[in-house]
Tab-separated table of C-alpha atoms in Angstrom:
chain	number	residue	atom	x	y	z
O	26	MET	CA	63.075	183.973	-51.504
O	27	ARG	CA	61.102	181.679	-53.789
O	28	VAL	CA	58.948	183.433	-56.387
O	29	SER	CA	55.936	181.610	-57.796
O	30	THR	CA	55.895	181.261	-61.592
O	31	ASP	CA	52.348	179.899	-61.811
O	32	PRO	CA	50.079	182.678	-63.133
O	33	GLY	CA	46.981	180.957	-61.764
O	34	GLN	CA	48.280	180.653	-58.202
O	35	PRO	CA	47.095	184.126	-57.001
O	36	PHE	CA	43.610	183.426	-58.355
O	37	ALA	CA	43.559	180.027	-56.632
O	38	ARG	CA	44.536	181.631	-53.323
O	39	THR	CA	41.838	184.271	-53.797
O	40	ARG	CA	39.205	181.593	-54.418
O	41	GLN	CA	40.312	179.675	-51.343
O	42	TRP	CA	40.101	182.821	-49.212
O	43	LEU	CA	36.634	183.667	-50.537
O	44	ARG	CA	35.405	180.142	-49.799
O	45	ALA	CA	36.818	180.349	-46.285
O	46	HIS	CA	35.099	183.719	-45.598
O	47	PRO	CA	31.582	183.572	-47.113
O	48	LEU	CA	30.227	186.474	-45.051
O	49	ALA	CA	32.999	188.790	-46.265
O	50	THR	CA	32.302	187.624	-49.825
O	51	ASP	CA	28.609	188.423	-49.502
O	52	ALA	CA	29.413	191.804	-47.977
O	53	GLY	CA	31.661	192.604	-50.937
O	54	LEU	CA	28.908	191.462	-53.303
O	55	ALA	CA	26.404	193.719	-51.501
O	56	VAL	CA	28.705	196.731	-51.854
O	57	GLY	CA	29.288	195.991	-55.535
O	58	ALA	CA	25.565	195.536	-56.160
O	59	PHE	CA	24.775	198.840	-54.430
O	60	VAL	CA	27.404	200.693	-56.450
O	61	ALA	CA	26.161	199.121	-59.693
O	62	MET	CA	22.533	200.039	-58.926
O	63	VAL	CA	23.433	203.604	-58.053
O	64	VAL	CA	25.493	204.023	-61.225
O	65	GLY	CA	22.746	202.388	-63.290
O	66	SER	CA	20.116	204.738	-61.873
O	67	PHE	CA	21.857	207.676	-63.573
O	68	ALA	CA	21.460	206.094	-67.026
O	69	ASP	CA	18.428	206.956	-69.159
O	70	PRO	CA	17.491	204.170	-71.608
O	71	HIS	CA	15.171	206.511	-73.557
O	72	GLY	CA	17.648	209.163	-74.678
O	73	PRO	CA	17.263	210.853	-78.061
O	74	HIS	CA	20.212	208.942	-79.446
O	75	GLY	CA	19.937	205.773	-77.342
O	76	PRO	CA	20.832	205.232	-73.696
O	77	THR	CA	22.551	208.251	-72.165
O	78	PHE	CA	24.305	208.675	-68.830
O	79	GLY	CA	23.934	211.609	-66.443
O	80	THR	CA	20.681	212.971	-67.792
O	81	ARG	CA	18.698	211.869	-64.722
O	82	ALA	CA	19.246	211.224	-61.008
O	83	PRO	CA	17.610	208.757	-58.609
O	84	GLU	CA	15.115	209.856	-56.000
O	85	PRO	CA	16.167	209.740	-52.329
O	86	PHE	CA	13.525	207.076	-51.675
O	87	SER	CA	14.987	204.941	-54.480
O	88	LEU	CA	18.477	205.342	-52.991
O	89	LEU	CA	17.100	204.171	-49.649
O	90	LEU	CA	15.480	201.120	-51.275
O	91	MET	CA	18.744	200.281	-53.063
O	92	LEU	CA	20.649	200.552	-49.778
O	93	PHE	CA	18.230	198.270	-47.934
O	94	GLY	CA	18.191	195.773	-50.786
O	95	ALA	CA	22.002	195.635	-50.941
O	96	ALA	CA	22.253	195.303	-47.155
O	97	ALA	CA	19.854	192.346	-47.238
O	98	LEU	CA	22.189	190.498	-49.637
O	99	VAL	CA	24.746	190.089	-46.844
O	100	GLU	CA	22.493	187.357	-45.372
O	101	ARG	CA	21.680	185.717	-48.708
O	102	ARG	CA	23.431	182.383	-47.938
O	103	ARG	CA	22.184	181.960	-44.394
O	104	ARG	CA	18.561	183.049	-45.050
O	105	PRO	CA	18.060	182.824	-48.818
O	106	ARG	CA	14.251	182.726	-48.862
O	107	LEU	CA	13.870	185.565	-46.365
O	108	VAL	CA	16.321	187.691	-48.340
O	109	LEU	CA	14.382	186.935	-51.537
O	110	ALA	CA	11.122	187.984	-49.898
O	111	VAL	CA	12.647	191.242	-48.596
O	112	THR	CA	14.279	192.157	-51.889
O	113	CYS	CA	11.092	191.331	-53.820
O	114	GLY	CA	9.116	193.619	-51.491
O	115	LEU	CA	11.614	196.447	-52.004
O	116	SER	CA	11.544	195.852	-55.758
O	117	LEU	CA	7.732	196.004	-55.832
O	118	LEU	CA	7.828	199.364	-54.049
O	119	GLU	CA	10.270	200.701	-56.607
O	120	LEU	CA	8.387	199.263	-59.601
O	121	THR	CA	5.097	200.865	-58.518
O	122	THR	CA	6.338	204.226	-57.227
O	123	GLY	CA	9.712	204.968	-58.755
O	124	GLU	CA	9.851	207.733	-61.370
O	125	PRO	CA	12.383	207.609	-62.854
O	126	ARG	CA	12.661	203.911	-62.023
O	127	ALA	CA	15.881	202.708	-60.322
O	128	PRO	CA	17.272	199.162	-60.789
O	129	VAL	CA	16.335	197.954	-57.272
O	130	VAL	CA	15.059	194.738	-58.845
O	131	MET	CA	18.671	193.613	-59.300
O	132	CYS	CA	18.722	192.763	-55.571
O	133	ALA	CA	15.816	190.380	-56.145
O	134	VAL	CA	17.627	188.895	-59.160
O	135	ILE	CA	20.694	188.103	-57.030
O	136	ALA	CA	18.525	186.699	-54.232
O	137	LEU	CA	16.596	184.486	-56.687
O	138	TYR	CA	19.886	183.172	-58.072
O	139	THR	CA	20.981	182.286	-54.535
O	140	VAL	CA	17.748	180.423	-53.779
O	141	ALA	CA	18.053	178.429	-57.014
O	142	ALA	CA	21.714	177.589	-56.297
O	143	LEU	CA	21.074	176.422	-52.718
O	144	THR	CA	17.800	174.502	-53.074
O	145	ASP	CA	16.478	171.714	-55.281
O	146	ARG	CA	14.986	171.969	-58.767
O	147	PRO	CA	11.271	171.756	-57.808
O	148	THR	CA	11.753	174.615	-55.336
O	149	THR	CA	13.576	176.602	-58.000
O	150	TRP	CA	10.692	176.135	-60.419
O	151	ARG	CA	8.050	177.178	-57.905
O	152	VAL	CA	9.895	180.135	-56.426
O	153	GLY	CA	11.266	181.249	-59.801
O	154	LEU	CA	7.903	181.247	-61.563
O	155	LEU	CA	6.238	183.034	-58.637
O	156	THR	CA	8.962	185.703	-58.550
O	157	MET	CA	8.953	186.208	-62.318
O	158	ALA	CA	5.158	186.418	-62.543
O	159	GLY	CA	4.780	188.650	-59.484
O	160	LEU	CA	7.431	191.211	-60.332
O	161	THR	CA	6.732	191.327	-64.058
O	162	GLY	CA	2.949	191.354	-63.675
O	163	LEU	CA	2.963	194.114	-61.070
O	164	ALA	CA	5.452	196.167	-63.103
O	165	MET	CA	3.187	195.908	-66.188
O	166	LEU	CA	-0.122	196.519	-64.446
O	167	ALA	CA	0.640	198.906	-61.585
O	168	GLY	CA	3.744	200.726	-62.755
O	169	PRO	CA	3.905	204.210	-64.283
O	170	LEU	CA	5.315	202.877	-67.581
O	171	PRO	CA	3.324	201.182	-70.372
O	172	TRP	CA	2.983	197.445	-69.934
O	173	TYR	CA	5.081	196.818	-73.026
O	174	ALA	CA	8.001	198.973	-71.880
O	175	GLN	CA	11.397	197.362	-72.221
O	176	GLU	CA	12.069	197.834	-68.497
O	177	ASN	CA	9.117	195.548	-67.718
O	178	LEU	CA	10.313	192.927	-70.190
O	179	GLY	CA	13.785	193.272	-68.737
O	180	VAL	CA	12.434	192.314	-65.292
O	181	PHE	CA	11.035	189.120	-66.792
O	182	ALA	CA	14.296	188.320	-68.602
O	183	TRP	CA	16.597	189.004	-65.660
O	184	THR	CA	14.586	186.962	-63.155
O	185	GLY	CA	14.309	184.044	-65.608
O	186	MET	CA	18.053	184.056	-66.254
O	187	ALA	CA	18.781	184.238	-62.520
O	188	ALA	CA	16.685	181.134	-61.817
O	189	ALA	CA	18.228	179.234	-64.742
O	190	ALA	CA	21.793	180.233	-63.798
O	191	GLY	CA	21.292	179.244	-60.152
O	192	ASP	CA	19.864	175.862	-61.121
O	193	ALA	CA	22.798	175.251	-63.492
O	194	VAL	CA	25.321	176.111	-60.782
O	195	ARG	CA	23.574	173.811	-58.302
O	196	SER	CA	23.582	170.949	-60.828
O	197	ARG	CA	27.267	171.450	-61.561
O	198	ARG	CA	28.134	171.485	-57.846
O	199	ALA	CA	26.161	168.280	-57.309
O	200	PHE	CA	27.959	166.676	-60.262
O	201	VAL	CA	31.393	167.732	-58.995
O	202	ASP	CA	30.551	166.538	-55.461
O	203	ALA	CA	29.421	163.177	-56.835
O	204	ILE	CA	32.664	162.813	-58.811
O	205	ARG	CA	34.715	163.778	-55.762
O	206	GLU	CA	32.810	161.329	-53.565
O	207	ARG	CA	33.324	158.525	-56.063
O	208	ALA	CA	37.005	159.372	-56.311
O	209	GLU	CA	37.378	159.344	-52.526
O	210	ARG	CA	35.485	156.063	-52.293
O	211	ALA	CA	37.672	154.573	-55.016
O	212	GLU	CA	40.763	155.794	-53.175
O	213	ARG	CA	39.553	154.223	-49.926
O	214	THR	CA	38.767	150.986	-51.755
O	215	ARG	CA	42.189	151.017	-53.392
O	216	GLU	CA	43.903	151.569	-50.047
O	217	GLU	CA	41.889	148.759	-48.447
O	218	GLU	CA	42.743	146.460	-51.337
O	219	ALA	CA	46.423	147.373	-51.030
O	220	ARG	CA	46.359	146.660	-47.288
O	221	ARG	CA	44.614	143.356	-47.912
O	222	ARG	CA	47.202	142.335	-50.504
O	223	VAL	CA	50.031	143.321	-48.182
O	224	ALA	CA	48.505	141.220	-45.396
O	225	GLU	CA	48.110	138.241	-47.718
O	226	GLU	CA	51.686	138.587	-48.924
O	227	ARG	CA	52.967	138.781	-45.359
O	228	LEU	CA	50.993	135.669	-44.472
O	229	ARG	CA	52.360	133.826	-47.507
O	230	ILE	CA	55.949	134.781	-46.675
O	231	ALA	CA	55.403	133.814	-43.028
O	232	ARG	CA	54.168	130.387	-44.126
O	233	ASP	CA	57.192	129.910	-46.361
O	234	LEU	CA	59.576	130.962	-43.592
O	235	HIS	CA	57.921	128.591	-41.142
O	236	ASP	CA	58.087	125.681	-43.568
O	237	VAL	CA	61.737	126.302	-44.393
O	238	VAL	CA	62.899	126.857	-40.820
O	239	ALA	CA	60.860	124.031	-39.281
O	240	HIS	CA	62.007	121.499	-41.872
O	241	HIS	CA	65.703	122.215	-41.861
O	242	ILE	CA	66.058	122.922	-38.140
O	243	ALA	CA	64.313	119.625	-37.398
O	244	LEU	CA	66.813	117.817	-39.625
O	245	VAL	CA	69.737	119.653	-38.055
O	246	ASN	CA	68.468	118.718	-34.598
O	247	VAL	CA	68.136	115.044	-35.499
O	248	GLN	CA	71.529	114.792	-37.181
O	249	ALA	CA	73.236	116.689	-34.364
O	250	GLY	CA	71.704	114.256	-31.871
O	251	VAL	CA	72.949	111.323	-33.919
O	252	ALA	CA	76.436	112.836	-34.110
O	253	ALA	CA	76.551	113.406	-30.365
O	254	HIS	CA	75.364	109.860	-29.705
O	255	VAL	CA	77.921	108.071	-31.895
O	256	MET	CA	80.816	110.522	-31.593
O	257	ASP	CA	82.893	108.279	-29.298
O	258	ARG	CA	82.055	104.845	-30.648
O	259	ARG	CA	81.630	105.458	-34.395
O	260	PRO	CA	83.415	108.630	-35.487
O	261	ASP	CA	82.806	107.914	-39.181
O	262	GLN	CA	79.055	107.883	-38.692
O	263	ALA	CA	79.315	111.042	-36.570
O	264	LYS	CA	81.271	112.719	-39.361
O	265	GLU	CA	78.577	111.711	-41.853
O	266	ALA	CA	75.863	113.110	-39.565
O	267	LEU	CA	77.754	116.392	-39.220
O	268	ALA	CA	78.035	116.562	-43.007
O	269	HIS	CA	74.257	116.243	-43.194
O	270	VAL	CA	73.963	119.014	-40.595
O	271	ARG	CA	76.189	121.254	-42.692
O	272	GLU	CA	74.180	120.469	-45.839
O	273	ALA	CA	70.823	121.056	-44.129
O	274	SER	CA	71.979	124.358	-42.633
O	275	ARG	CA	73.313	125.491	-46.015
O	276	SER	CA	69.984	124.605	-47.659
O	277	ALA	CA	68.103	126.457	-44.910
O	278	LEU	CA	70.205	129.568	-45.414
O	279	ASN	CA	69.729	129.451	-49.180
O	280	GLU	CA	65.965	129.090	-48.902
O	281	LEU	CA	65.766	131.807	-46.262
O	282	ARG	CA	67.789	134.114	-48.498
O	283	ALA	CA	65.487	133.395	-51.422
O	284	THR	CA	62.328	133.870	-49.352
O	285	VAL	CA	63.451	137.052	-47.616
O	286	GLY	CA	64.662	138.301	-50.973
O	287	LEU	CA	61.008	138.646	-51.962
O	288	LEU	CA	60.878	141.637	-49.628
O	289	ARG	CA	63.540	143.524	-51.539
O	290	GLN	CA	62.575	146.583	-53.532
O	291	SER	CA	63.022	146.580	-57.273
O	292	GLY	CA	66.575	147.453	-58.175
O	293	ASP	CA	68.085	146.086	-54.963
O	294	PRO	CA	71.138	143.872	-55.481
O	295	GLU	CA	71.175	140.142	-54.979
O	296	ALA	CA	67.539	139.615	-55.911
O	297	PRO	CA	66.537	135.931	-55.892
O	298	THR	CA	66.704	134.300	-59.286
O	299	GLU	CA	65.953	130.679	-58.442
O	300	PRO	CA	62.399	129.432	-59.010
O	301	ALA	CA	60.191	128.493	-56.076
O	302	PRO	CA	60.460	124.835	-55.037
O	303	GLY	CA	57.934	122.377	-56.410
O	304	LEU	CA	57.308	118.747	-57.161
O	305	ALA	CA	60.173	118.766	-59.646
O	306	VAL	CA	62.610	118.732	-56.693
O	307	LEU	CA	60.513	116.405	-54.525
O	308	ASP	CA	63.154	113.674	-54.652
O	309	GLU	CA	65.761	116.027	-53.221
O	310	LEU	CA	63.407	116.899	-50.371
O	311	LEU	CA	62.740	113.245	-49.591
O	312	ASP	CA	66.475	112.484	-49.637
O	313	THR	CA	66.985	114.934	-46.787
O	314	PHE	CA	64.500	113.014	-44.664
O	315	ARG	CA	65.988	109.652	-45.631
O	316	ASN	CA	69.414	110.914	-44.636
O	317	ALA	CA	67.912	111.915	-41.291
O	318	GLY	CA	66.769	108.331	-40.691
O	319	LEU	CA	63.143	108.525	-41.854
O	320	PRO	CA	62.353	105.932	-44.540
O	321	VAL	CA	59.975	107.495	-47.053
O	322	GLU	CA	58.194	105.823	-49.931
O	323	VAL	CA	56.759	108.029	-52.655
O	324	PHE	CA	54.156	107.555	-55.354
O	325	VAL	CA	53.472	110.319	-57.885
O	326	GLU	CA	50.886	109.934	-60.623
O	327	LEU	CA	50.032	113.198	-62.378
O	328	GLY	CA	49.683	111.895	-65.918
O	329	ARG	CA	50.950	113.829	-68.867
O	330	GLU	CA	49.951	117.150	-67.319
O	331	ARG	CA	52.532	117.089	-64.544
O	332	ALA	CA	54.516	119.928	-66.071
O	333	ALA	CA	51.319	121.920	-66.584
O	334	LEU	CA	50.479	122.265	-62.884
O	335	PRO	CA	49.889	125.887	-61.836
O	336	SER	CA	52.857	127.258	-59.924
O	337	ALA	CA	50.714	127.970	-56.836
O	338	VAL	CA	49.459	124.360	-56.751
O	339	ASP	CA	52.973	123.009	-57.346
O	340	LEU	CA	54.403	125.074	-54.491
O	341	ALA	CA	51.502	124.246	-52.141
O	342	ALA	CA	51.897	120.497	-52.745
O	343	TYR	CA	55.634	120.719	-52.060
O	344	ARG	CA	55.122	122.690	-48.835
O	345	VAL	CA	52.398	120.343	-47.569
O	346	ILE	CA	54.686	117.343	-48.050
O	347	GLN	CA	57.602	119.177	-46.453
O	348	GLU	CA	55.629	120.215	-43.381
O	349	ALA	CA	53.914	116.856	-42.957
O	350	LEU	CA	57.213	114.935	-43.086
O	351	THR	CA	58.815	117.453	-40.736
O	352	ASN	CA	56.045	116.783	-38.211
O	353	VAL	CA	56.564	113.032	-38.656
O	354	ARG	CA	60.279	113.369	-37.995
O	355	LYS	CA	59.732	115.598	-34.962
O	356	HIS	CA	56.855	113.845	-33.246
O	357	ALA	CA	56.671	110.219	-34.426
O	358	GLY	CA	58.419	107.466	-32.506
O	359	PRO	CA	61.568	105.620	-33.536
O	360	GLY	CA	61.307	103.209	-36.414
O	361	THR	CA	58.607	105.256	-38.119
O	362	ARG	CA	58.056	104.823	-41.828
O	363	ALA	CA	56.289	107.375	-44.021
O	364	GLU	CA	54.458	107.204	-47.318
O	365	VAL	CA	53.850	110.093	-49.719
O	366	SER	CA	51.441	110.016	-52.627
O	367	VAL	CA	50.618	112.777	-55.107
O	368	VAL	CA	47.788	111.836	-57.433
O	369	ARG	CA	45.694	113.804	-59.887
O	370	VAL	CA	41.990	113.122	-59.394
O	371	GLY	CA	39.829	114.935	-61.900
O	372	ALA	CA	40.493	118.670	-61.668
O	373	SER	CA	42.403	118.371	-58.393
O	374	VAL	CA	45.707	117.139	-57.058
O	375	GLU	CA	45.437	115.062	-53.886
O	376	VAL	CA	48.473	114.959	-51.601
O	377	THR	CA	48.573	112.304	-48.876
O	378	VAL	CA	51.282	111.793	-46.255
O	379	LEU	CA	50.983	108.767	-43.942
O	380	ASP	CA	53.121	107.410	-41.161
O	381	ASP	CA	52.768	104.248	-39.097
O	382	GLY	CA	53.642	105.934	-35.827
O	383	GLY	CA	56.606	103.711	-35.063
O	384	ASP	CA	57.197	102.836	-31.399
O	385	GLY	CA	55.788	105.246	-28.842
O	386	ALA	CA	54.465	107.761	-31.332
O	387	ASP	CA	53.001	111.059	-30.213
O	388	PRO	CA	49.532	111.226	-31.786
O	389	SER	CA	49.570	114.985	-32.029
O	390	PRO	CA	52.117	116.820	-34.149
O	391	GLU	CA	52.120	119.728	-31.722
O	392	PRO	CA	50.230	118.746	-28.592
O	393	SER	CA	50.515	122.170	-26.977
O	394	ASP	CA	48.003	123.520	-29.468
O	395	PRO	CA	44.634	121.748	-29.563
O	396	HIS	CA	44.075	122.907	-33.124
O	397	GLY	CA	47.519	121.963	-34.358
O	398	GLY	CA	50.543	124.201	-34.621
O	399	HIS	CA	51.520	126.787	-37.175
O	400	GLY	CA	52.550	124.043	-39.569
O	401	LEU	CA	49.091	122.465	-39.708
O	402	LEU	CA	47.524	125.919	-39.877
O	403	GLY	CA	49.825	126.870	-42.740
O	404	MET	CA	48.920	123.712	-44.683
O	405	ARG	CA	45.221	124.426	-44.261
O	406	GLU	CA	45.640	128.050	-45.300
O	407	ARG	CA	47.565	127.072	-48.418
O	408	ALA	CA	44.860	124.614	-49.448
O	409	VAL	CA	41.979	126.998	-48.683
O	410	ALA	CA	43.686	129.811	-50.587
O	411	LEU	CA	43.537	127.610	-53.698
O	412	GLY	CA	39.907	126.652	-53.088
O	413	GLY	CA	40.769	123.242	-51.651
O	414	SER	CA	40.952	121.628	-48.242
O	415	CYS	CA	43.390	119.922	-45.918
O	416	PHE	CA	42.707	117.330	-43.220
O	417	ALA	CA	45.199	116.141	-40.623
O	418	GLY	CA	44.521	113.651	-37.849
O	419	PRO	CA	45.442	110.333	-36.260
O	420	ARG	CA	44.996	107.094	-38.171
O	421	PHE	CA	43.087	104.118	-36.881
O	422	GLY	CA	45.616	101.699	-35.428
O	423	GLY	CA	48.337	104.316	-34.922
O	424	GLY	CA	50.187	106.879	-36.889
O	425	TYR	CA	49.098	110.113	-38.513
O	426	ARG	CA	47.547	111.125	-41.824
O	427	VAL	CA	47.639	114.385	-43.760
O	428	HIS	CA	45.397	114.666	-46.800
O	429	ALA	CA	45.230	117.837	-48.946
O	430	ILE	CA	43.034	118.478	-51.996
O	431	LEU	CA	44.404	121.219	-54.255
O	432	PRO	CA	42.186	122.219	-57.215
O	433	THR	CA	44.107	122.944	-60.400
């Protein structure tokens, strides 16, 4: 059996139980208040040597008023103002008739505290001042004791402290509730932000996977077709095409491993260590298309700041070129030639990929989708994510044009 070592745990459980059973709590408070009033009614504050206990006894009528006042406290949370009115009435009866006087007014003090704790500050001021003035004034003017008796001043002090204590408790509860609400709102905002970041990361990884798979599988398909076509007549050329297939598949596997490796948790083995592709390896990318039979001319003019391109812009430019050339190789006709230009214009990098369409070109990169396929959508999303834009459409006179503006 597990034994708790936290000394505050029993108190925490008691507080939770009391909060869950408010009526039982108020009943216990009523019993305690009645016992305290009865015990206090036996004390004489005017003894020869100070307050003495047991030298007087309460009247039966005072005991009845104390009982009614304590019983009314059971409803103090559900009907606070009614309970305050009842206890004030019982207290006024005791203050004007009781001799010796019993502490029935303590019921009104508890009820006033409850009203102050459950209402707003203006109500506390109005009700508190009315209760203090009514009970104290009637005790001084209509009671059997002199107006300056300490019991009368005690009524004023106790009611004032009850109103102040109730208002302080209400303010503290409002402050704690506000802090809790802000914390919950911050937690919800943090969870929404985390979900948004996860969605963005998934979209980014999906774009990378699409670019990698579409590019390399297109090259493998082309080279495999070439190998099958020339296998019987020109085995050397078929062997060369199969070598390109092997190289493209190896590159695809490496890039897939690196991209999927981003999903690994920290500490997992075989985490990717190679940097993301960029314009620095653009020539290698273009060589893969040239080997697949697509002549590509390239023009890059980034000035002295080429190495200073942000990594996101560098990667986006690379992926736009890769996807655009993949679409050219997949959908353009035979004999197609492509041109790639990467130029810095002001605070942006403009990437343009053109093709002449060749013979019998398909004007749409993915005709099954009127808005373009996932490749075109991925290019646009990459550009928009950087605050830029991407346009793709047919050229006048044949061919296709992809133009992306990537702010740096």
